[in-house]
PDB file of C-alpha atoms in Angstrom:
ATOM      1  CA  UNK A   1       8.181  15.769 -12.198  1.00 94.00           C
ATOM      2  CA  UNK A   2      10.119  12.532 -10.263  1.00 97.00           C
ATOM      3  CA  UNK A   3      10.074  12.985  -6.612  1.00 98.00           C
ATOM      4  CA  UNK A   4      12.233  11.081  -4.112  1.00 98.00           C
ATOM      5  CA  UNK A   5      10.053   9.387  -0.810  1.00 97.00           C
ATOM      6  CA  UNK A   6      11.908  10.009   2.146  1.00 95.00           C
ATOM      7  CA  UNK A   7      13.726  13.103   3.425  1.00 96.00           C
ATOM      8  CA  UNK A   8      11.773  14.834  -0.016  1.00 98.00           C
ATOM      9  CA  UNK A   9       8.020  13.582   0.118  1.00 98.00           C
ATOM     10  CA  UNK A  10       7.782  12.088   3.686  1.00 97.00           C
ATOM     11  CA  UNK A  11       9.620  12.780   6.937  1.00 95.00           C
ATOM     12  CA  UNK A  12      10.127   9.558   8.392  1.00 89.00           C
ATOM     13  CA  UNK A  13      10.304  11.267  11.820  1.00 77.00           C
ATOM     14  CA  UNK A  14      12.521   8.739  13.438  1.00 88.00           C
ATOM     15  CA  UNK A  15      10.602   5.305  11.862  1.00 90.00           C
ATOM     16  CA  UNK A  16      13.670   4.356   9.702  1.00 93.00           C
ATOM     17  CA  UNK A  17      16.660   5.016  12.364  1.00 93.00           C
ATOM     18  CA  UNK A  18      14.439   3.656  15.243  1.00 94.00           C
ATOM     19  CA  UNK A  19      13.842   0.705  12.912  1.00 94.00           C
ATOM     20  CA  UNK A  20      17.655   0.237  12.553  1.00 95.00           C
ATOM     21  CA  UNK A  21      18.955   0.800  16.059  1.00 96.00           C
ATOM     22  CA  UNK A  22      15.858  -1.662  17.252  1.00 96.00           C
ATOM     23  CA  UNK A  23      17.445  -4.447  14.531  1.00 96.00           C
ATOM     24  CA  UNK A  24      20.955  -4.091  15.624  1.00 97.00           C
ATOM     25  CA  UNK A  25      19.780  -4.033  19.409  1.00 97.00           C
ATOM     26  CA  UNK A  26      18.319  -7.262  18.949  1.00 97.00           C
ATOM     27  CA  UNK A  27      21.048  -8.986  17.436  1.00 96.00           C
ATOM     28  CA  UNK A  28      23.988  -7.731  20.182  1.00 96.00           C
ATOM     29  CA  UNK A  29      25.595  -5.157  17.621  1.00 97.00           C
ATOM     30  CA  UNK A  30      27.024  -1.383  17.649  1.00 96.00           C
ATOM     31  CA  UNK A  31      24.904   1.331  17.094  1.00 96.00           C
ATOM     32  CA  UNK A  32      25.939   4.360  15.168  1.00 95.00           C
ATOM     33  CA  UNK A  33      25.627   7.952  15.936  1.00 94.00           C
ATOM     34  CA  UNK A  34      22.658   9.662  15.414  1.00 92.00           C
ATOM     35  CA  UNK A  35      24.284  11.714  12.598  1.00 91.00           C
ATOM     36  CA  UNK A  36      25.637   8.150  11.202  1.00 93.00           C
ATOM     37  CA  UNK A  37      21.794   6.539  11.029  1.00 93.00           C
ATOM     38  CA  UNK A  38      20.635   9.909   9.597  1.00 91.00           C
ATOM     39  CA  UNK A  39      23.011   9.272   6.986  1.00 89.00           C
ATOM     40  CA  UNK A  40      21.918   6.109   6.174  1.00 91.00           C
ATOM     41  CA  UNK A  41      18.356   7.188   5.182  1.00 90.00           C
ATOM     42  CA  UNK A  42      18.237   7.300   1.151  1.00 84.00           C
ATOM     43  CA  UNK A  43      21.138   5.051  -0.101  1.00 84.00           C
ATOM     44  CA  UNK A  44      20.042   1.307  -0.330  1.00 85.00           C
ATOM     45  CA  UNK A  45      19.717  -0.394   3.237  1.00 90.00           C
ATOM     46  CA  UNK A  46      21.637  -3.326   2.522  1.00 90.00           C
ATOM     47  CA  UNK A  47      24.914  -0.620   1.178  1.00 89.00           C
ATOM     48  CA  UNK A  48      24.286   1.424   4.560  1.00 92.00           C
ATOM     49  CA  UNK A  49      24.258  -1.444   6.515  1.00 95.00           C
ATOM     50  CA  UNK A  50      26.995  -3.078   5.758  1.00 95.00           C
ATOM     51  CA  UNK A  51      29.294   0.045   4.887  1.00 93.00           C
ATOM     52  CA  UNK A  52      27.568   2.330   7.729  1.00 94.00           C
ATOM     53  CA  UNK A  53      26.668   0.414  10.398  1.00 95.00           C
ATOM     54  CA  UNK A  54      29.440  -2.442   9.861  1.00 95.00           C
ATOM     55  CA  UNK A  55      26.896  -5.122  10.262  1.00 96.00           C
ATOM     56  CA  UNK A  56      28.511  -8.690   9.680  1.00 96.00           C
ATOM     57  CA  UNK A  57      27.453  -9.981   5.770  1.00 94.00           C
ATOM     58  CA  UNK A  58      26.372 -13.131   6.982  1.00 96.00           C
ATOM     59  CA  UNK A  59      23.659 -11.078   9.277  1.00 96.00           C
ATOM     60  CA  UNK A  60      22.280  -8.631   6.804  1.00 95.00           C
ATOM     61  CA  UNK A  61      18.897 -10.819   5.757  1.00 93.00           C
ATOM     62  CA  UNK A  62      18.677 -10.967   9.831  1.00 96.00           C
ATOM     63  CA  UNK A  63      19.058  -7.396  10.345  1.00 96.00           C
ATOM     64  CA  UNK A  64      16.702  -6.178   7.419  1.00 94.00           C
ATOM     65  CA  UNK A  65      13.788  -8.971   8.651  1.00 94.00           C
ATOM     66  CA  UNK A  66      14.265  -7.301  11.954  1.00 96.00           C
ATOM     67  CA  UNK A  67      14.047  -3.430  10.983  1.00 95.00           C
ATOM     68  CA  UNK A  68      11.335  -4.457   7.836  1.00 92.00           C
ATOM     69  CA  UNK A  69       8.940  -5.856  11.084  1.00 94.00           C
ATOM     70  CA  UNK A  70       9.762  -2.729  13.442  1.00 94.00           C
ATOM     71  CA  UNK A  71       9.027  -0.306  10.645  1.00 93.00           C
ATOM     72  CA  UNK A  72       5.816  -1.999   9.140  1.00 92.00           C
ATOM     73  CA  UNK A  73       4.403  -2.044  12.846  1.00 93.00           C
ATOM     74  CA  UNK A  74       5.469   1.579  13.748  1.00 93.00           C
ATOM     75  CA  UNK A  75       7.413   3.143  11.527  1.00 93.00           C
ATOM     76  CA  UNK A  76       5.252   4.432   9.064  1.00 95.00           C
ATOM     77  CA  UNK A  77       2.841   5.804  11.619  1.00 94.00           C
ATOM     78  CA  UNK A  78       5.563   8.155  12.490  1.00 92.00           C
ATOM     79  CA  UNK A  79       6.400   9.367   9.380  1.00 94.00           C
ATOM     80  CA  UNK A  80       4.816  12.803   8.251  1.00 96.00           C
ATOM     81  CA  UNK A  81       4.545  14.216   4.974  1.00 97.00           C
ATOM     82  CA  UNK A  82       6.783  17.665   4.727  1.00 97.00           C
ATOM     83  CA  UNK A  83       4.743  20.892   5.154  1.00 97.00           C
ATOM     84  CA  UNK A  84       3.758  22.318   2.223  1.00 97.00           C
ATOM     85  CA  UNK A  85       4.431  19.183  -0.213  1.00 98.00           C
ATOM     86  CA  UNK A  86       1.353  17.551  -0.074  1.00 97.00           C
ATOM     87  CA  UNK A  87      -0.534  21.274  -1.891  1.00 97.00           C
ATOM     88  CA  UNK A  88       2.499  21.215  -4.176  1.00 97.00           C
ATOM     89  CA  UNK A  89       1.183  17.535  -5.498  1.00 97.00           C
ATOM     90  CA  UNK A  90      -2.060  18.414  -5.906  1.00 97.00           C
ATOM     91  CA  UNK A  91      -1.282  21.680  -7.651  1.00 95.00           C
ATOM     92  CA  UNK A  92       1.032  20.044 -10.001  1.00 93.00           C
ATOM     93  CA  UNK A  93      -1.392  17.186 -10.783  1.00 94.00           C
ATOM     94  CA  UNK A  94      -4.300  20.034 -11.385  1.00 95.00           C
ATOM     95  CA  UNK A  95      -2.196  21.781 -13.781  1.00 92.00           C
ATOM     96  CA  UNK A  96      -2.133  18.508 -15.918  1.00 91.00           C
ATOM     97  CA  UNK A  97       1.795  17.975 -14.764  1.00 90.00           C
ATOM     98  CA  UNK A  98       2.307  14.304 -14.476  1.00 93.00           C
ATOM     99  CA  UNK A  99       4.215  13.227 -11.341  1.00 96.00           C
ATOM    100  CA  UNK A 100       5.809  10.443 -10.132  1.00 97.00           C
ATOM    101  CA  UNK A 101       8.004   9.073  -7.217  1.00 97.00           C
ATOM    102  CA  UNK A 102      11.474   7.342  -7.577  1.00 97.00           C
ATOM    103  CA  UNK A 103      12.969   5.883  -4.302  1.00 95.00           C
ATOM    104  CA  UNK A 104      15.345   3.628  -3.183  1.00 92.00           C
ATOM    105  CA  UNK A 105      12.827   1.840  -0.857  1.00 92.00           C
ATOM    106  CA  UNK A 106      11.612  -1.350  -2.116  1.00 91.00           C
ATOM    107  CA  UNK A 107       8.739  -0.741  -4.154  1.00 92.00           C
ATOM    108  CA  UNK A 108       6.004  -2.670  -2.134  1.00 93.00           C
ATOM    109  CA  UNK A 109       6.530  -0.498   0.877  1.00 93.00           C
ATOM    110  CA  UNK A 110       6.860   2.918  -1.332  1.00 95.00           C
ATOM    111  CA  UNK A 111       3.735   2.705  -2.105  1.00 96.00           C
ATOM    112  CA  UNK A 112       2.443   1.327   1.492  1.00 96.00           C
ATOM    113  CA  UNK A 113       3.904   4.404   3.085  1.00 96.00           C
ATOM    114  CA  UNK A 114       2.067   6.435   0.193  1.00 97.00           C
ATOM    115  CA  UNK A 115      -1.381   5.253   0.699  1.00 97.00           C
ATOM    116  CA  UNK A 116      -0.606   5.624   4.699  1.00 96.00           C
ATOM    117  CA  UNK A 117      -0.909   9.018   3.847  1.00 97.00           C
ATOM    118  CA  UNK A 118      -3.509   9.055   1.667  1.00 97.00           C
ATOM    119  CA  UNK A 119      -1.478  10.613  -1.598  1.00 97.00           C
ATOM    120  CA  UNK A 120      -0.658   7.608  -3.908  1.00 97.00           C
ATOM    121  CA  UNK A 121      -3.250   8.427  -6.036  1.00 96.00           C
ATOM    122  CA  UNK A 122      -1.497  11.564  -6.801  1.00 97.00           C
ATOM    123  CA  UNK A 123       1.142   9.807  -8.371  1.00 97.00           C
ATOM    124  CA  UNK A 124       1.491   8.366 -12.355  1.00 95.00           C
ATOM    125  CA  UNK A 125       4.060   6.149 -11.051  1.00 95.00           C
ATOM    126  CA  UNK A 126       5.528   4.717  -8.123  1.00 96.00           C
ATOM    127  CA  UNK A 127       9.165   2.980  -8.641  1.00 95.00           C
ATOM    128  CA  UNK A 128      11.483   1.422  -6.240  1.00 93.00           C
ATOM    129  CA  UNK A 129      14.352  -0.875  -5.604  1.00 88.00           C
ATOM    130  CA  UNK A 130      13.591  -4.967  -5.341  1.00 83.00           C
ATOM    131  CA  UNK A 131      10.941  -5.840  -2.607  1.00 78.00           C
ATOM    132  CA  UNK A 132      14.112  -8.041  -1.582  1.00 71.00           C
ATOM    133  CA  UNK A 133      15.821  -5.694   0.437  1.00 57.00           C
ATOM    134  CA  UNK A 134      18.328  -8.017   1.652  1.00 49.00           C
ATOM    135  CA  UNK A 135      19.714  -8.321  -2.226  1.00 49.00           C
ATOM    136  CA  UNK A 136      23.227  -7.259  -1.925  1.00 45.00           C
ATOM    137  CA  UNK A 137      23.467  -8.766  -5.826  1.00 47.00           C
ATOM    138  CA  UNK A 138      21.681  -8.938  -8.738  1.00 44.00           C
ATOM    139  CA  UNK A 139      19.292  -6.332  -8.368  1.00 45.00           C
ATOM    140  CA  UNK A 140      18.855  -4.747 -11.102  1.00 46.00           C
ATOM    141  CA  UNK A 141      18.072  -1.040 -10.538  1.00 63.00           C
ATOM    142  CA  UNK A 142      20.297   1.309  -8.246  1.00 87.00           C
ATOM    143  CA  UNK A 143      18.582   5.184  -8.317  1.00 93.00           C
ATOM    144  CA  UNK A 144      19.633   5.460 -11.870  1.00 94.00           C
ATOM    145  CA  UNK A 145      17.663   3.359 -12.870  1.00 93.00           C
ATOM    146  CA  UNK A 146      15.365   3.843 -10.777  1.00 94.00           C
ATOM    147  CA  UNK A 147      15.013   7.340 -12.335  1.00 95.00           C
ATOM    148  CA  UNK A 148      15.181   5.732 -15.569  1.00 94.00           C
ATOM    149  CA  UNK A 149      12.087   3.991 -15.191  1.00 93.00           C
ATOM    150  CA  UNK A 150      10.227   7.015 -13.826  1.00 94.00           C
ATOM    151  CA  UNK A 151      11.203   8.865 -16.522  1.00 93.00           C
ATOM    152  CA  UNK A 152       9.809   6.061 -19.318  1.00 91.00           C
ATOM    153  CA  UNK A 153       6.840   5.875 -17.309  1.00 87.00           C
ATOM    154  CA  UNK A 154       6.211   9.727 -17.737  1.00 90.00           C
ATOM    155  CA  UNK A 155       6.704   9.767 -21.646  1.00 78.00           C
ATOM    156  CA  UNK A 156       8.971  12.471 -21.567  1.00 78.00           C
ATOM    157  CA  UNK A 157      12.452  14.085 -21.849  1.00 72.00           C
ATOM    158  CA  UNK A 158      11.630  17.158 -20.023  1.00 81.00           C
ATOM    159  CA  UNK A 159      11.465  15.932 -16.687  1.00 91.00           C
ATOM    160  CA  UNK A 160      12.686  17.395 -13.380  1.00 95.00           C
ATOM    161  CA  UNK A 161      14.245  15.176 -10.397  1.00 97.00           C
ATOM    162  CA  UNK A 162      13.515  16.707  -7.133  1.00 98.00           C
ATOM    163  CA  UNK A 163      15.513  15.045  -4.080  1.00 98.00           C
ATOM    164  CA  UNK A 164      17.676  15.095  -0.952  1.00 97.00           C
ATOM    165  CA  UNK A 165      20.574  13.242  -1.312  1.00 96.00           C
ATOM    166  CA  UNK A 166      23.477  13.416  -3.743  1.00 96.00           C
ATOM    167  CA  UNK A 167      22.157  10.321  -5.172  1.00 95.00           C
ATOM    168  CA  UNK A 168      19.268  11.451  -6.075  1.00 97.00           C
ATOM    169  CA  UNK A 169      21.379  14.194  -7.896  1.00 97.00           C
ATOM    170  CA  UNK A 170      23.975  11.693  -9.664  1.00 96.00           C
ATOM    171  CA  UNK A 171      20.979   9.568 -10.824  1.00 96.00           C
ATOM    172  CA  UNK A 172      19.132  12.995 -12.265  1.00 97.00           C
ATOM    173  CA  UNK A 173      22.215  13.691 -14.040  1.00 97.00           C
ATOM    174  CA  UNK A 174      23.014  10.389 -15.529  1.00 96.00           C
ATOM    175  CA  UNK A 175      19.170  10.104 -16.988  1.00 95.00           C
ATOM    176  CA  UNK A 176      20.221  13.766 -18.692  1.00 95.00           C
ATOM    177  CA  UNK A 177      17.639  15.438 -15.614  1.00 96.00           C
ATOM    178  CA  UNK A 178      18.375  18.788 -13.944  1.00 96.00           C
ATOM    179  CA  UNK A 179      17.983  18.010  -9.934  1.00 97.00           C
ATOM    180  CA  UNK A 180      16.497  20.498  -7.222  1.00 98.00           C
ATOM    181  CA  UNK A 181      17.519  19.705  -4.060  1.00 98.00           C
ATOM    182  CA  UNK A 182      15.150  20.067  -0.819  1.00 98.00           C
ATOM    183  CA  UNK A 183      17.137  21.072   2.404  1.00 97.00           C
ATOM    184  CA  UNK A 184      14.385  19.747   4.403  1.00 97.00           C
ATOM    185  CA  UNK A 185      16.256  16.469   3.945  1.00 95.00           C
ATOM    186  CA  UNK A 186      18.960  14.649   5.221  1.00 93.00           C
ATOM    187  CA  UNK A 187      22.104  15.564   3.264  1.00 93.00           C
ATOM    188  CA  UNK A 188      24.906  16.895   4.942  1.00 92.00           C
ATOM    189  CA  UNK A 189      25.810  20.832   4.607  1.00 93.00           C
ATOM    190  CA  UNK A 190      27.191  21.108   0.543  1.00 95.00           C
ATOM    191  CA  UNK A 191      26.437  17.557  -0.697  1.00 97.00           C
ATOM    192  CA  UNK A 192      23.694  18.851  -2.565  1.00 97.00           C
ATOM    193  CA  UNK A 193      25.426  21.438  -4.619  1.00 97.00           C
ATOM    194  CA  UNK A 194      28.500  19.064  -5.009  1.00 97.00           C
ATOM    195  CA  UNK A 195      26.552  17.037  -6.079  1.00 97.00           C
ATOM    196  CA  UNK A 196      25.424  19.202  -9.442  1.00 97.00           C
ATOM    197  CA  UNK A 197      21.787  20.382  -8.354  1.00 98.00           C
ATOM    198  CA  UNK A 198      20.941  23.334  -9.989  1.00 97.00           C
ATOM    199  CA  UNK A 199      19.364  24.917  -6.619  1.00 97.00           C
ATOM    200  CA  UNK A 200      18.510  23.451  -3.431  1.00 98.00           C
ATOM    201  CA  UNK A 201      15.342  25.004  -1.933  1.00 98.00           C
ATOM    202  CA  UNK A 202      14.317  25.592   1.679  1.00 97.00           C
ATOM    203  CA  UNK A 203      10.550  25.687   1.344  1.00 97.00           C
ATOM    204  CA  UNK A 204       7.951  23.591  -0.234  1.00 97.00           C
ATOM    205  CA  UNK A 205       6.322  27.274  -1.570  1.00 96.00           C
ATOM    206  CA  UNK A 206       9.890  28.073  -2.771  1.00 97.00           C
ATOM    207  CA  UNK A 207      10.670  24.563  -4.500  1.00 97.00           C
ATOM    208  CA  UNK A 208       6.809  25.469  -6.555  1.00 95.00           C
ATOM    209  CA  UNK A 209       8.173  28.571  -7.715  1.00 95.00           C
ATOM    210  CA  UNK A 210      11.079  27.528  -8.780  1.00 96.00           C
ATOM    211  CA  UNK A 211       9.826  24.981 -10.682  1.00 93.00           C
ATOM    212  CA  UNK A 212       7.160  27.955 -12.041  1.00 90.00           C
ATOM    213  CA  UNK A 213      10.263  29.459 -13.497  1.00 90.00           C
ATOM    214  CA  UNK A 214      12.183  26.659 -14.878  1.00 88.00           C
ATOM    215  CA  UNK A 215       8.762  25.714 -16.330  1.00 82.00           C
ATOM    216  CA  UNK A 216       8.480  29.377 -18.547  1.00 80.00           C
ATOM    217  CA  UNK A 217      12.064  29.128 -19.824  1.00 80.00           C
ATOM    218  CA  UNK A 218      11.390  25.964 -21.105  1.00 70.00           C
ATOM    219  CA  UNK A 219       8.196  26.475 -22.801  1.00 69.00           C
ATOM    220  CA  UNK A 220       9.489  29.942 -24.566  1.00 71.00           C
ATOM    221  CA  UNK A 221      12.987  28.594 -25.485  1.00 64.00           C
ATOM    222  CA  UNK A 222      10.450  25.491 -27.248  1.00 59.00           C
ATOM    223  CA  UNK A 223       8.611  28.762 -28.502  1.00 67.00           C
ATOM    224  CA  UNK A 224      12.035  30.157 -29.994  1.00 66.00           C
ATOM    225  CA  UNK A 225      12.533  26.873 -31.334  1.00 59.00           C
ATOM    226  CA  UNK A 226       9.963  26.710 -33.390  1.00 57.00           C
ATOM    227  CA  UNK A 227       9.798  29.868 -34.770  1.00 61.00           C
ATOM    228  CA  UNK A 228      13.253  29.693 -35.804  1.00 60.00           C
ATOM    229  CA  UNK A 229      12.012  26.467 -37.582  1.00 57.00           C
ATOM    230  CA  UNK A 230       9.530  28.536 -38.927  1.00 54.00           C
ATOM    231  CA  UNK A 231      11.751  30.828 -40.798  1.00 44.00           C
TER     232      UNK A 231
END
């Protein structure tokens, strides 16, 4: 299983927008909507900065520093982990399912915001974008890759993405993954299915049972398989 961090694992309960609207504050610049900043939570900061929020190229590093200091110092305190997700971890990792997490969010502060909450040890693997948030070239994994290297890190080809953000759903796809999308999230109304997720889930009891079933048709079409091979 490859999980996405925020809006899938962990509510950031206003630590990432608050982060942003404290940065641009500082510096004398527009705010977006709150709809706009909600928006901005998954893609790469740098992308949602400058194509979201407008901010001026020559300001991004200034702006990330900025929101990077707000959210170290408070941000993460606010976040919450999702009801429910934390006992679908822990029930995946006692079944002997490896899991790990695939984000967007450099990979440092992944992992921070995962031992905040006392659950990175529930993971195989942690993987992120470039610690260098401010990057707007050169760095060399977007969420496909991302995904990519989750997916080496679990040995297998039978994985299954679980996210909240089309992106999360184009990168699935492109690494040959079926994606579940979580409406807990932040995706607008539709992007999910648009997207190509094979189901998007409301509850963190509902995404485990789907997962249950998905689970039992693979292991008897591997069954049919290899009796076939049998013959």
């Amino acid at each position: 299983m490859i999980f996405d961090l925020d809006g899938t694992i962990v509510d950031p309960a206003g630590g990432i927008t608050d982060g942003i609207s404290s940065a641009l504050r500082t510096l004398g610049l527009p705010i977006p909507s709150q709809d706009l900043l909600h928006a901005m939570i998954g893609p790469k900061l740098s992308d949602s900065l400058l194509n979201v929020a407008n901010v001026p190229a020559e300001l991004l590093d200034e702006v990330i520093r900025l929101y990077r200091e707000h959210y170290v110092a408070t941000g993460i305190a606010q976040s919450r982990v999702y009801p429910g997700v934390r006992e679908v971890l822990e029930s995946f990792v006692a079944a002997g399912r490896p899991v790990s997490v695939a984000t967007q969010k450099p990979q440092g502060l992944a992992r921070t915001v995962l031992e905040h909450h006392g659950i990175d040890g529930l993971f195989h693997g942690i993987h992120g974008s470039a610690d260098d948030e401010g990057a707007v070239h050169g760095v060399p994994l977007g969420k496909t890759g991302i995904i990519a290297a989750a997916l080496k890190d679990l040995d297998t080809r039978h994985a299954v993405m679980v996210g909240d953000r089309a992106q999360d759903v184009s990168g699935a796809i492109a690494n040959g993954l079926d994606c579940i999308g979580v409406a807990w999230g932040f995706a607008p109304d539709g992007e999910l299915e648009e997207a190509g997720a094979v189901a998007v889930v409301e509850t963190a009891d509902g995404l485990a049972e789907l997962i249950g079933r998905m689970q039992a048709i693979h292991t008897a079409a591997m069954r049919e398989v290899t009796n076939d091979g049998n013959v």
